[in-house]
Structures are given as structure tokens and as C-alpha cells.
PDB file of C-alpha atoms in Angstrom:
ATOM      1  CA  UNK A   1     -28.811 -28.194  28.499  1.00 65.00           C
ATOM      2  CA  UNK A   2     -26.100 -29.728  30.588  1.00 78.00           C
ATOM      3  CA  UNK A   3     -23.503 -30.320  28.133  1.00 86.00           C
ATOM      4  CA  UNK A   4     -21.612 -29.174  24.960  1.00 86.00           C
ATOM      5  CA  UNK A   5     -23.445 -31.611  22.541  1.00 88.00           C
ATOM      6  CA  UNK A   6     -27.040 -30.466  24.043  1.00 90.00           C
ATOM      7  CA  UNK A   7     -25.485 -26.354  23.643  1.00 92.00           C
ATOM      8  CA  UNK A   8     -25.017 -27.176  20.259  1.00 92.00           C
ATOM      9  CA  UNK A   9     -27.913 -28.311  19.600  1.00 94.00           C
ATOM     10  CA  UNK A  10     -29.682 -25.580  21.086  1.00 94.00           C
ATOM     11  CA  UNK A  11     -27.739 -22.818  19.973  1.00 96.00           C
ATOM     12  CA  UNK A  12     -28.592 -24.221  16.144  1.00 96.00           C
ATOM     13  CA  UNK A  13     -31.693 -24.310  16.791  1.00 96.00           C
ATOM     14  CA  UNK A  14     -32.158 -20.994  18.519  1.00 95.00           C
ATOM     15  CA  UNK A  15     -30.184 -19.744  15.399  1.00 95.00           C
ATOM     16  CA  UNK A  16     -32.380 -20.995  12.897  1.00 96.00           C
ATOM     17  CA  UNK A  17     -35.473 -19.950  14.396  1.00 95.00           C
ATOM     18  CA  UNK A  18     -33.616 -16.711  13.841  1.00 92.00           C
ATOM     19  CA  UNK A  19     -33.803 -17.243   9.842  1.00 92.00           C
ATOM     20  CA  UNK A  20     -29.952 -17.056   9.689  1.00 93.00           C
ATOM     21  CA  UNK A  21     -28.976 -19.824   6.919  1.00 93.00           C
ATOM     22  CA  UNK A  22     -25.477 -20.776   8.102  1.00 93.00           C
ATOM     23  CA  UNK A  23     -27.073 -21.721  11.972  1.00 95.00           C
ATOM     24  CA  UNK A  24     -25.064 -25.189  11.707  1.00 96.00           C
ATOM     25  CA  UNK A  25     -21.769 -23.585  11.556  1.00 96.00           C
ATOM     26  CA  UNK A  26     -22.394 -20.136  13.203  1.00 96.00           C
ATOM     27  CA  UNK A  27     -23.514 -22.588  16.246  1.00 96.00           C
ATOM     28  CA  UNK A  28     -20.305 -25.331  16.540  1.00 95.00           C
ATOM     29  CA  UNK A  29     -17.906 -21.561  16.288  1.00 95.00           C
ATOM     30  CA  UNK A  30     -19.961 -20.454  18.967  1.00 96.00           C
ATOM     31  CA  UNK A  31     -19.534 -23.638  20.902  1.00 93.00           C
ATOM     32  CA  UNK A  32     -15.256 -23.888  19.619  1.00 93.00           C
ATOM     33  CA  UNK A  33     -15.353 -20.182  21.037  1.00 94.00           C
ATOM     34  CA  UNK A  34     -16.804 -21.240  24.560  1.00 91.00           C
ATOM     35  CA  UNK A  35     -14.013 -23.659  24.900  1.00 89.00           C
ATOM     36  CA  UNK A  36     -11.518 -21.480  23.902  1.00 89.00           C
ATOM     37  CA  UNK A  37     -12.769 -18.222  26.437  1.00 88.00           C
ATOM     38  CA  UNK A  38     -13.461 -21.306  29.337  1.00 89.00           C
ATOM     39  CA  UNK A  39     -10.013 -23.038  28.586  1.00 85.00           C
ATOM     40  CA  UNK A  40     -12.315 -26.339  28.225  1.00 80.00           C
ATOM     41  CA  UNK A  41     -11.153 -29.130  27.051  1.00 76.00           C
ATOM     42  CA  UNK A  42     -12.272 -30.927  24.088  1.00 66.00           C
ATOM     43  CA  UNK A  43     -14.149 -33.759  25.783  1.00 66.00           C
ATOM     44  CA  UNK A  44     -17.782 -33.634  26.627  1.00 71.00           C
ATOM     45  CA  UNK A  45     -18.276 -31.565  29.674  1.00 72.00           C
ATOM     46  CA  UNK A  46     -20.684 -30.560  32.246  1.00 81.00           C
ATOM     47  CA  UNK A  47     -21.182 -26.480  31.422  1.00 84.00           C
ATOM     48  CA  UNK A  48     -21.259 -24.312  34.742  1.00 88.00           C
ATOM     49  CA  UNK A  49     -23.314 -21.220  35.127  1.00 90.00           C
ATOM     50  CA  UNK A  50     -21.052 -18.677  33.534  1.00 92.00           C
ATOM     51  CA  UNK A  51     -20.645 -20.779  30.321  1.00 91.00           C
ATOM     52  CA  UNK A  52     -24.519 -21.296  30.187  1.00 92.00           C
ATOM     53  CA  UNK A  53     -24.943 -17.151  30.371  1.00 95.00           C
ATOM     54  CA  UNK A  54     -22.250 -16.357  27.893  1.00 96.00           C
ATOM     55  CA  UNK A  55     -23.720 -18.895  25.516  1.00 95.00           C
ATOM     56  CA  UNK A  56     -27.449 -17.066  25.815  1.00 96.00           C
ATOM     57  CA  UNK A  57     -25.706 -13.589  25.824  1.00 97.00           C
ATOM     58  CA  UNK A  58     -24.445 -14.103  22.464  1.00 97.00           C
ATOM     59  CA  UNK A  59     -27.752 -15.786  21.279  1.00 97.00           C
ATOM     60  CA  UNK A  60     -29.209 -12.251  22.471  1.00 97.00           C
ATOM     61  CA  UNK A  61     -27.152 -10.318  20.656  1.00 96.00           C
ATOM     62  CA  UNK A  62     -27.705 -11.916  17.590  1.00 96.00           C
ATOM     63  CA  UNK A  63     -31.077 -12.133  17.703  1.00 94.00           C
ATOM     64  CA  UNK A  64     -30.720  -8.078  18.190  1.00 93.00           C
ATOM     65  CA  UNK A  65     -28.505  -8.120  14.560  1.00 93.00           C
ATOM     66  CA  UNK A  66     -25.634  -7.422  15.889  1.00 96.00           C
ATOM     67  CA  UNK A  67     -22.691  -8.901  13.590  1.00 97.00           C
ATOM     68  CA  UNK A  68     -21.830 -12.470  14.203  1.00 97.00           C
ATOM     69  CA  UNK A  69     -17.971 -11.617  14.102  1.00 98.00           C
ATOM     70  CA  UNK A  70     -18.935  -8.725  17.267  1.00 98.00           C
ATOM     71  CA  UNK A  71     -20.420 -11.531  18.947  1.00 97.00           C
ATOM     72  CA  UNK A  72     -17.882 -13.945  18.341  1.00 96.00           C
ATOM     73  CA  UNK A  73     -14.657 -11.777  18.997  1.00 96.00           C
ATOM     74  CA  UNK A  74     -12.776 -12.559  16.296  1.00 97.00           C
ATOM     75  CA  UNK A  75     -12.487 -13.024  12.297  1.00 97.00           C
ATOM     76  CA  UNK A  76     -10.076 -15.186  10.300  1.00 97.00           C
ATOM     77  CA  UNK A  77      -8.619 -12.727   7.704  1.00 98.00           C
ATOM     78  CA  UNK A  78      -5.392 -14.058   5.591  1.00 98.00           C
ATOM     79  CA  UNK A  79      -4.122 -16.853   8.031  1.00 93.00           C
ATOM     80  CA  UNK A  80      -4.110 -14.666  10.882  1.00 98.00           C
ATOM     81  CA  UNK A  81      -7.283 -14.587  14.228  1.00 98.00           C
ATOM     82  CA  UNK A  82      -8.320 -10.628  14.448  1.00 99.00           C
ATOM     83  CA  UNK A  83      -9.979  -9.652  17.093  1.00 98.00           C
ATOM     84  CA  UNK A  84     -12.807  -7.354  16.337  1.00 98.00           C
ATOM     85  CA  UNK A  85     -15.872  -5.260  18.395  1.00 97.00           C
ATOM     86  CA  UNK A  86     -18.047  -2.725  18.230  1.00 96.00           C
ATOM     87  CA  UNK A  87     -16.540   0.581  16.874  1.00 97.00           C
ATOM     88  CA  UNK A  88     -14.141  -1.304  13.906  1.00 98.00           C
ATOM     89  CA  UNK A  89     -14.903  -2.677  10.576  1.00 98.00           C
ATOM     90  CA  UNK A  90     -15.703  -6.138  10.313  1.00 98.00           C
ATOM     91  CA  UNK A  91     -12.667  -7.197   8.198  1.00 98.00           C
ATOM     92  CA  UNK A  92     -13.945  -8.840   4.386  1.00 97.00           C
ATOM     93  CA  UNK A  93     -12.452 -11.852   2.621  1.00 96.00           C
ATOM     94  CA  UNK A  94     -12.610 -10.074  -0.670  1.00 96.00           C
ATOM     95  CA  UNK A  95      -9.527  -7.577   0.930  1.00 98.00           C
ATOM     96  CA  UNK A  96      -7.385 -10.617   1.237  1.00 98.00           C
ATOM     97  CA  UNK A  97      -6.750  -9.550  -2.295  1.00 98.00           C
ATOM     98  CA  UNK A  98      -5.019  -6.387  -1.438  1.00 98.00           C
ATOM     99  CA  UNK A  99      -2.997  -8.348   0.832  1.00 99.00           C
ATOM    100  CA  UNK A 100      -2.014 -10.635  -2.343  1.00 98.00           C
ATOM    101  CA  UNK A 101      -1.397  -7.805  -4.466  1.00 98.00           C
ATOM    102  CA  UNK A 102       0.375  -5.920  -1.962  1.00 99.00           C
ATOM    103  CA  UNK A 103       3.128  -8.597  -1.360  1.00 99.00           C
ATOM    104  CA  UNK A 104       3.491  -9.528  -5.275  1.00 98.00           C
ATOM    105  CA  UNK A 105       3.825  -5.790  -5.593  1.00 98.00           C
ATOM    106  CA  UNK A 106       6.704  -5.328  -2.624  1.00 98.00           C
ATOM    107  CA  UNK A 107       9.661  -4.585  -4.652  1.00 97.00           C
ATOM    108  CA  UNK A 108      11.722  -6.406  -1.265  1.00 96.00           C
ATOM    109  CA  UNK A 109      13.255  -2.667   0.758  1.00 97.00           C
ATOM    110  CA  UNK A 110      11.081   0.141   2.002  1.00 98.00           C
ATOM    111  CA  UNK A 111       8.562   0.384   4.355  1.00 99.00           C
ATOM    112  CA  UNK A 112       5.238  -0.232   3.886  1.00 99.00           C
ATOM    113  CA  UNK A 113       2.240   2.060   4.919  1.00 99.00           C
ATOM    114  CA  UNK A 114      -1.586   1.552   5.071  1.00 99.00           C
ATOM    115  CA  UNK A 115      -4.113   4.012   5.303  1.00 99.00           C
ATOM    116  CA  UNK A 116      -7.563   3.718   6.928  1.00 99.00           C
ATOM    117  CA  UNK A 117      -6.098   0.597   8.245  1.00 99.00           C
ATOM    118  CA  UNK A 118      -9.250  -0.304  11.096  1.00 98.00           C
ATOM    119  CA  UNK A 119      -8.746  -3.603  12.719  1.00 99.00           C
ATOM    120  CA  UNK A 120      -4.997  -3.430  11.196  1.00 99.00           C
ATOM    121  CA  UNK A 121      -5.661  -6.189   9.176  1.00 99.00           C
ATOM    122  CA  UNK A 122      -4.185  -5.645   6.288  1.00 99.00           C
ATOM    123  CA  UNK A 123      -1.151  -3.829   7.884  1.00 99.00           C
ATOM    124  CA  UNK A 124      -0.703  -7.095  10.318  1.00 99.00           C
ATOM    125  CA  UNK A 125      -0.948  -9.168   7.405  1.00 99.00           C
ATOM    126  CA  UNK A 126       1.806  -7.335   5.207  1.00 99.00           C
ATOM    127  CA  UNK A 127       3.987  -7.835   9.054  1.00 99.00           C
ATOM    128  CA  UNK A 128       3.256 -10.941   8.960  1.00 98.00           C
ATOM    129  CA  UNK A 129       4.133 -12.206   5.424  1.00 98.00           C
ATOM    130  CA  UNK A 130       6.537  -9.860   5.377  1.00 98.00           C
ATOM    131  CA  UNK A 131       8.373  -9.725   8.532  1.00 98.00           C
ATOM    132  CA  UNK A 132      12.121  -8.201   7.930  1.00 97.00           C
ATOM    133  CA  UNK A 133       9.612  -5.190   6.747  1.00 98.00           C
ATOM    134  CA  UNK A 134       8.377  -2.161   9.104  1.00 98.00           C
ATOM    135  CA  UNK A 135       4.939  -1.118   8.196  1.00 99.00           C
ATOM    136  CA  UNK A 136       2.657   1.746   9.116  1.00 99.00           C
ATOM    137  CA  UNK A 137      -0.552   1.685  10.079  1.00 99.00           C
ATOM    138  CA  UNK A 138      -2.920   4.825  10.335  1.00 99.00           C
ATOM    139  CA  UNK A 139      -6.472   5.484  10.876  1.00 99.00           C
ATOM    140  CA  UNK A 140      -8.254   8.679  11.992  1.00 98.00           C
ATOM    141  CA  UNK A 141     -10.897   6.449  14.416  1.00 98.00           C
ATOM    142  CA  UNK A 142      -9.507   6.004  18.446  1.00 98.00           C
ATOM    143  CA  UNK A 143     -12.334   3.034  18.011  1.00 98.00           C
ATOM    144  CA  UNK A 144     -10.505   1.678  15.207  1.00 98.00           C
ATOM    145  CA  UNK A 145      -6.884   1.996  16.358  1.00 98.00           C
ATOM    146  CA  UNK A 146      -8.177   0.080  19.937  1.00 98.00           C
ATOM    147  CA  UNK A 147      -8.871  -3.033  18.153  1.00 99.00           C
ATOM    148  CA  UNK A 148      -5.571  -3.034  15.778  1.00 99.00           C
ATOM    149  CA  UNK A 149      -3.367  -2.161  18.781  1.00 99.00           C
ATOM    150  CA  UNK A 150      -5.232  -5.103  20.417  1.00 98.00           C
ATOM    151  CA  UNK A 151      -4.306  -7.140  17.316  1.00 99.00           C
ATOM    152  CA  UNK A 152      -0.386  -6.126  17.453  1.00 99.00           C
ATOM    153  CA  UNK A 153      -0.550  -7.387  21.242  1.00 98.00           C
ATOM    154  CA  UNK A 154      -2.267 -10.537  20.410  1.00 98.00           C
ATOM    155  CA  UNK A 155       0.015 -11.594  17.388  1.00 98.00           C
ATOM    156  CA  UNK A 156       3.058 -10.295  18.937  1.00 98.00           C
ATOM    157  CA  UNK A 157       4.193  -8.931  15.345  1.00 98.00           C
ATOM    158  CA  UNK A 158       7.242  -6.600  15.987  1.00 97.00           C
ATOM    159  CA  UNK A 159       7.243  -4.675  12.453  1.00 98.00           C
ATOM    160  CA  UNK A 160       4.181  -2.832  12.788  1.00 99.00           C
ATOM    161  CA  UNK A 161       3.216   0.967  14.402  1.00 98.00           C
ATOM    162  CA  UNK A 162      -0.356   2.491  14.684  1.00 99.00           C
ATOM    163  CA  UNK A 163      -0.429   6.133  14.526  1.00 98.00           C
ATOM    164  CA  UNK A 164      -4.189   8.315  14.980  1.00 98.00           C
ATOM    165  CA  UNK A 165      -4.847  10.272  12.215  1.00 98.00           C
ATOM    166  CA  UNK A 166      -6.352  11.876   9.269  1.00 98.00           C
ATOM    167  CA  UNK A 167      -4.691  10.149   6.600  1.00 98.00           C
ATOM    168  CA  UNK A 168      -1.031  10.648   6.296  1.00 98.00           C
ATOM    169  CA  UNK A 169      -0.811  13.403   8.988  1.00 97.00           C
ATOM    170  CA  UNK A 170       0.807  11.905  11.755  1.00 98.00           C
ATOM    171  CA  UNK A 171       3.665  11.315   9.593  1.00 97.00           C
ATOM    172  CA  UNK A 172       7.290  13.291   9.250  1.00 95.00           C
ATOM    173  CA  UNK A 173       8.067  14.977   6.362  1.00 92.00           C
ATOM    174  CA  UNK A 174      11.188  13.246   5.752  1.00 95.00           C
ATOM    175  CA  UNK A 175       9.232   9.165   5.752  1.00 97.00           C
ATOM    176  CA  UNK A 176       9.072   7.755   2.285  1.00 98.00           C
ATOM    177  CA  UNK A 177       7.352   4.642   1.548  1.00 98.00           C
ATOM    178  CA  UNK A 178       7.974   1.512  -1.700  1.00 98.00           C
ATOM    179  CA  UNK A 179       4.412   0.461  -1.183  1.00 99.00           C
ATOM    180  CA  UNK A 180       1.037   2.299  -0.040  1.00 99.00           C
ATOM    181  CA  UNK A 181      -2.238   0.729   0.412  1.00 99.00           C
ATOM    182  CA  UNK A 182      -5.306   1.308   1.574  1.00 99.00           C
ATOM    183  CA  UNK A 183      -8.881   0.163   1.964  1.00 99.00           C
ATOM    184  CA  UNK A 184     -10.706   3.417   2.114  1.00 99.00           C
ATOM    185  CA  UNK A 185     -14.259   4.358   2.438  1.00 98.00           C
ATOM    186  CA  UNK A 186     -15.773   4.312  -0.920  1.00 98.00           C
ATOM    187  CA  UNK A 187     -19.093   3.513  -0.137  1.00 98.00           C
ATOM    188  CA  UNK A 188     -21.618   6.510  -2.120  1.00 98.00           C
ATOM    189  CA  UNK A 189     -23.872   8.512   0.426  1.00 97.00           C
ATOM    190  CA  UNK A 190     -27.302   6.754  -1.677  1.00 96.00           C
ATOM    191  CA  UNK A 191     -25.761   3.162  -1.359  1.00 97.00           C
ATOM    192  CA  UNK A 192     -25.357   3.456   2.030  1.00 98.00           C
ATOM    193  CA  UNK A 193     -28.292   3.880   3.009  1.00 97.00           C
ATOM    194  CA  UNK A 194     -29.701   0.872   1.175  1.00 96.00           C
ATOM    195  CA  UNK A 195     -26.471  -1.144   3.307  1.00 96.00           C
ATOM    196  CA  UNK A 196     -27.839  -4.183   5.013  1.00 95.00           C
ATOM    197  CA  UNK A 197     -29.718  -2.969   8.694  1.00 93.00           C
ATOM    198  CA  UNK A 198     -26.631  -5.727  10.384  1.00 94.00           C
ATOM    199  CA  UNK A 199     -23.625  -2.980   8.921  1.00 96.00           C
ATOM    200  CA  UNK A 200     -25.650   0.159   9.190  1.00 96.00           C
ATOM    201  CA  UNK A 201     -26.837   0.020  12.461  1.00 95.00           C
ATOM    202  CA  UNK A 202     -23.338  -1.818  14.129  1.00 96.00           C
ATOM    203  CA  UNK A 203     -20.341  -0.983  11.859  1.00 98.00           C
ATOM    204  CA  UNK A 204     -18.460   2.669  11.897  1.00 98.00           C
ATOM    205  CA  UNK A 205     -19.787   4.707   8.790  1.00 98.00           C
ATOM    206  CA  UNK A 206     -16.718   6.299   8.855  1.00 98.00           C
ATOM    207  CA  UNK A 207     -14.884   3.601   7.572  1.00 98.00           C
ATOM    208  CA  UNK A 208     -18.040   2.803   4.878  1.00 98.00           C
ATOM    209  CA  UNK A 209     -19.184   6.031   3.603  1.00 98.00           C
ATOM    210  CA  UNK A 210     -17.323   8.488   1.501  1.00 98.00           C
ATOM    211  CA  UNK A 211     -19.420  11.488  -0.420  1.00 97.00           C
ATOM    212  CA  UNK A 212     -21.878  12.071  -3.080  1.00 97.00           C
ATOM    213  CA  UNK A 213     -20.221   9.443  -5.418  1.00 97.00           C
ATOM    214  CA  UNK A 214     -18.048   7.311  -2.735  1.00 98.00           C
ATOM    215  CA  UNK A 215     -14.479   8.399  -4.038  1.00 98.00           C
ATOM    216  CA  UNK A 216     -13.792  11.509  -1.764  1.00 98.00           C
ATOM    217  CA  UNK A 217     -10.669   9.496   0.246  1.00 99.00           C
ATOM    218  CA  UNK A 218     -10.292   8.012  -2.651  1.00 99.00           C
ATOM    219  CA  UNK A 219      -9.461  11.191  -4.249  1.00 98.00           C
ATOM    220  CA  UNK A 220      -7.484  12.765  -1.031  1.00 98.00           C
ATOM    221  CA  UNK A 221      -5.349   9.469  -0.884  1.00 99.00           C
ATOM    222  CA  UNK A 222      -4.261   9.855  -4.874  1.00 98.00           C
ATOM    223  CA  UNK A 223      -3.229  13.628  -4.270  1.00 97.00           C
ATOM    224  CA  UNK A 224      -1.868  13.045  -0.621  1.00 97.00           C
ATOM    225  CA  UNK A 225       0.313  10.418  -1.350  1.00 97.00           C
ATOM    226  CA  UNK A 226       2.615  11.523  -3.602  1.00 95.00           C
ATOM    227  CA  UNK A 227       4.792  13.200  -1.299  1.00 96.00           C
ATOM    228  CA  UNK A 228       5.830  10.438   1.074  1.00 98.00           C
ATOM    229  CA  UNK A 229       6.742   8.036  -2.041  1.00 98.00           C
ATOM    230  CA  UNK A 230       9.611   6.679  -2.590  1.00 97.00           C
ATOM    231  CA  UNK A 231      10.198   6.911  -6.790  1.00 96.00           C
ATOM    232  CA  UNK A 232       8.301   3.656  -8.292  1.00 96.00           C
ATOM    233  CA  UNK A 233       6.712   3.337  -5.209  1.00 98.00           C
ATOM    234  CA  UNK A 234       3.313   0.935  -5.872  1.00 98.00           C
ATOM    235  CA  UNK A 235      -0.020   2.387  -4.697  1.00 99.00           C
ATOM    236  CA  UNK A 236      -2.710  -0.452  -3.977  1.00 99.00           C
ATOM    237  CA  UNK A 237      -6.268   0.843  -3.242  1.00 99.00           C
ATOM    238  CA  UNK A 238      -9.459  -1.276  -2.701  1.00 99.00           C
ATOM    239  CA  UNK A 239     -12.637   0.233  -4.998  1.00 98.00           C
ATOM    240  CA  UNK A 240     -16.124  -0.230  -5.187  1.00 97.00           C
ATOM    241  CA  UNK A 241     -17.379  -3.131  -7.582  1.00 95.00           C
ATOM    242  CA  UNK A 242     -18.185  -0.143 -10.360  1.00 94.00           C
ATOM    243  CA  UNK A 243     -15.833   2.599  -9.804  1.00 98.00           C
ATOM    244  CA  UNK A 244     -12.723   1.260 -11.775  1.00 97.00           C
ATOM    245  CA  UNK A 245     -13.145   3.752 -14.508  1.00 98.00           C
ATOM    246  CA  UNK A 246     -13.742   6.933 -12.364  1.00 98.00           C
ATOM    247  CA  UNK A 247     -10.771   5.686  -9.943  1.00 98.00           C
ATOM    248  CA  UNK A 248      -8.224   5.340 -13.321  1.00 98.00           C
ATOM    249  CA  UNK A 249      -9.182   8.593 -14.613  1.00 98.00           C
ATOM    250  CA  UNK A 250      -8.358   9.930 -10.707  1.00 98.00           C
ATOM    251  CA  UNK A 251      -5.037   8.182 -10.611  1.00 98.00           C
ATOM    252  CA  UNK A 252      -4.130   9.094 -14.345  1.00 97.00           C
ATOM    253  CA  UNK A 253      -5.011  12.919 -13.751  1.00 97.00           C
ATOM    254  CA  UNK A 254      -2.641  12.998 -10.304  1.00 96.00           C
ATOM    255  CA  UNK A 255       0.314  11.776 -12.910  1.00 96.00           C
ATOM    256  CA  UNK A 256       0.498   7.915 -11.561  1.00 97.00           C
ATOM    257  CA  UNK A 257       1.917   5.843 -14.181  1.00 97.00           C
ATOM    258  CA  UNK A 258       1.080   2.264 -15.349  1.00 97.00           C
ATOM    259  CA  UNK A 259      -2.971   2.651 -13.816  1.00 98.00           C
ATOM    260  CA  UNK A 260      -4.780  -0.359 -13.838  1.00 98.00           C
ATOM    261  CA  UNK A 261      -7.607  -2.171 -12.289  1.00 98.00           C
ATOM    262  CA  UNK A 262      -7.512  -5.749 -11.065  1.00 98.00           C
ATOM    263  CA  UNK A 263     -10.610  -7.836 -10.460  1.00 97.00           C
ATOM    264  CA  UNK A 264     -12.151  -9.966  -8.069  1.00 95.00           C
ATOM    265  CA  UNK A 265     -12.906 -13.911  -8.199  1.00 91.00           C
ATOM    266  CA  UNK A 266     -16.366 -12.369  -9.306  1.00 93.00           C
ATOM    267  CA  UNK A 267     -14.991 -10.592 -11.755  1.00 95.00           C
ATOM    268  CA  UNK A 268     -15.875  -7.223 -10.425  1.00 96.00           C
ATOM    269  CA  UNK A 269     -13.390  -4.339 -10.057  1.00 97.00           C
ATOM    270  CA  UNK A 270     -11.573  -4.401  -6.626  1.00 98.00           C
ATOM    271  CA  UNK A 271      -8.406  -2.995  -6.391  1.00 99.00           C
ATOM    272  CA  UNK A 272      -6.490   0.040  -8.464  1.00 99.00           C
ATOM    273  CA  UNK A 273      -2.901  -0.321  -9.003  1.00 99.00           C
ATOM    274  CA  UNK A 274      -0.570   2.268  -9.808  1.00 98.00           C
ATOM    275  CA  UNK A 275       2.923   3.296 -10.228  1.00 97.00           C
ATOM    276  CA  UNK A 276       4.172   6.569  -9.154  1.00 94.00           C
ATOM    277  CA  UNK A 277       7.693   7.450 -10.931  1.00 80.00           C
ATOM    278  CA  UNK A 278       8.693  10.722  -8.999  1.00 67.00           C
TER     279      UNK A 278
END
């Protein structure tokens, strides 16, 4: 294994000896990642020792379950890189949705502020889309808040501050917000545990699990929020695939107006949507 043609090859085939069905692709990122950590060029090129031991570090990892985005570095998430580890959740394509909502939903002034915000994803994507707009971002995990300040650094987005915290704690009493979201545990205490072995054993349960019936954020978010609200501020939260009605009666109860549920490209329930008037 002398060159990056022959790695390939032998990192798709140590991957599908693994069982793992996307080995073709999950190999050439590997290999596109190598180049990018080495500064290599695109050519064919004779690999040193050091590129030779990352490669087979990675294979190791992998073959121990560990997420392919750990062992990669990195996730593409709504036209931005994020860099992601151990300690953060992997960010999923199916929040790109709350992104989309979230900027049809901007009324255009305010500031924006995301809860449980991990990685920052969806906070840096908001920046980004958005950039004459300052937006929040606040998570109770130290973990969590290494990898979005990591992000901030590595997109160089000026319109975005990470605060530590549980919920909307860290914040004055006198900041108001246009447009809250969040992607908040919501993940029941039974489902959990029947979570594939790859998120259970690597990814933060703190960010996955959320109570007896997966809606106890959920809950804390919809009575929390109210007070740092601008009037007809939007609130935008992501929901399990079956908890649309139990989430409308929780928004409806709190006094949110115009409660709705918008589905996924599968059709299942994803994000709540409400208005709050006062």
C-alpha cells in the first residue's frame, strides 16, 4: 500500500469486511480527508509513515463502532463543514429543516437564539444565512460548547455567541428574542435504550434522552421561553417522529398561538411551530 489508489482500495475493503454498506464512499472521504489533514495534492502520491498510521487509526476506530463522522472530523450540515468529536451530537440532515423553517420564519430584526444548540449547527447556520443577524447559542454541555466554539473559529462567522448553560439561564433579563429554536432532547427513557449500540455507546445522552415520555425540555423550553420573547416572536422546536400531538397540546396549554406541526420528507412529524403574541 504505497499509494492513494492502493489506500483506497484497501480502506474499502477493510470497510466492507466490516459489514458497513456505504464502504465505497465512507473509503474515497476517508482518503479526500487524508489529503486535506496532509495538505496533499491531488495527484497520485507516495504515502509516508504518518499518513499510512492515520489511515489504519481510523480503520480501528471504526471497526470499534465509533461514529464515522468522530472518525472523520467533520459533517456537512446545510452548506456549511462542522467539525465534530467525541462529547457532541453528531449533527442530522433531517434538522436542516429547522434551519429552513427558521429563516422562512425570521420576520427580518431581532436576534435569534437557539437552545441545546451542541455542535452550533443550527445557530452557525441561521449566522450564516442570515448574517446582518446576531444569534445566541446555548447549551448546558462544556463538551458540547468545545466543538461549536471550534466551529465559530473555523467559519469565522462574526454574528454568533456561545454561552454554558441550562437553558436560557445565562441570559439577562432585559434580552428579547423574534425567533427561538431549538433541537432538544426528546428521545423517551425506553427508546433509548433500544438506540443503535454506534449512538449509545459514543454520542452524549444528554443531548438524546429526555424523561419517561421524551418531552421534559420540551416542556421546560415552552414555559421558559416566554419571557425573553419579543411579541409574535416564532418558536421552532424539533420533535420526535410521534409526538406532534402531545407537543401541540404543550404549546396550546402555555398560551402559544397559531400551533402547528410541520413534517418531514417522510412525512413524519418534525418540527412544532408556534406563535407567541405577548
Amino acid at each position: 500500500m504505497r499509494t492513494f489508489t492502493e489506500a483506497q482500495a484497501y480502506a474499502q475493503q477493510s470497510l466492507s469486511r466490516l459489514g458497513r454498506p456505504n464502504a465505497v464512499n465512507e473509503a474515497r472521504w476517508l482518503i479526500q480527508q487524508l489529503r486535506r489533514d496532509f495538505a496533499l495534492p491531488a495527484a497520485e502520491h507516495t504515502l509516508t509513515s504518518p499518513v499510512l498510521n492515520r489511515l489504519q487509526n481510523w480503520l480501528q476506530r471504526l471497526q470499534a463502532d465509533e461514529p464515522f463522522q468522530y472518525v472523520l472530523g467533520n459533517v456537512d450540515f446545510f452548506a456549511l463543514t462542522l467539525l465534530v468529536g467525541p462529547g457532541v451530537l453528531i449533527p442530522r440532515p433531517e434538522t436542516e429543516l429547522l434551519v429552513e423553517e427558521a429563516i422562512t420564519a425570521y420576520p427580518g430584526t431581532g436576534a435569534i437564539c437557539d437552545l441545546c444548540t451542541g455542535s452550533g449547527a443550527v445557530a452557525l447556520a441561521l449566522a450564516h444565512a442570515l448574517p446582518h443577524t446576531q444569534v445566541v447559542g446555548i447549551d448546558i454541555s462544556e463538551q458540547a460548547l468545545y466543538w461549536a466554539e471550534r466551529n465559530l473559529s473555523f467559519l469565522q462567522l462574526a454574528n454568533v455567541t456561545f454561552f454554558q448553560g441550562d437553558l436560557l439561564r445565562p441570559l439577562t433579563p432585559d434580552m428579547r428574542f423574534s425567533l427561538l429554536t431549538a433541537n432538544p432532547p426528546y428521545v423517551a427513557q425506553q427508546e433509548y435504550l433500544q438506540l443503535p449500540p454506534v449512538i449509545r455507546k459514543h454520542e452524549p445522552r444528554l443531548a438524546l434522552e429526555a424523561g419517561h415520555d421524551g418531552l421534559d425540555i420540551i416542556r421546560r423550553i415552552v414555559q421558559e421561553s416566554r419571557p425573553y420573547l419579543l411579541p409574535d416572536a416564532t418558536l421552532l422546536l424539533e420533535i420526535g417522529s410521534e409526538q406532534g400531538p402531545a407537543v401541540l397540546q404543550i404549546l396550546s396549554a402555555a398560551g402559544y398561538d397559531d400551533c402547528r406541526i410541520i413534517k418531514d420528507y417522510a412525512q413524519l412529524d418534525r418540527i412544532a411551530k408556534a406563535r407567541c403574541k405577548v
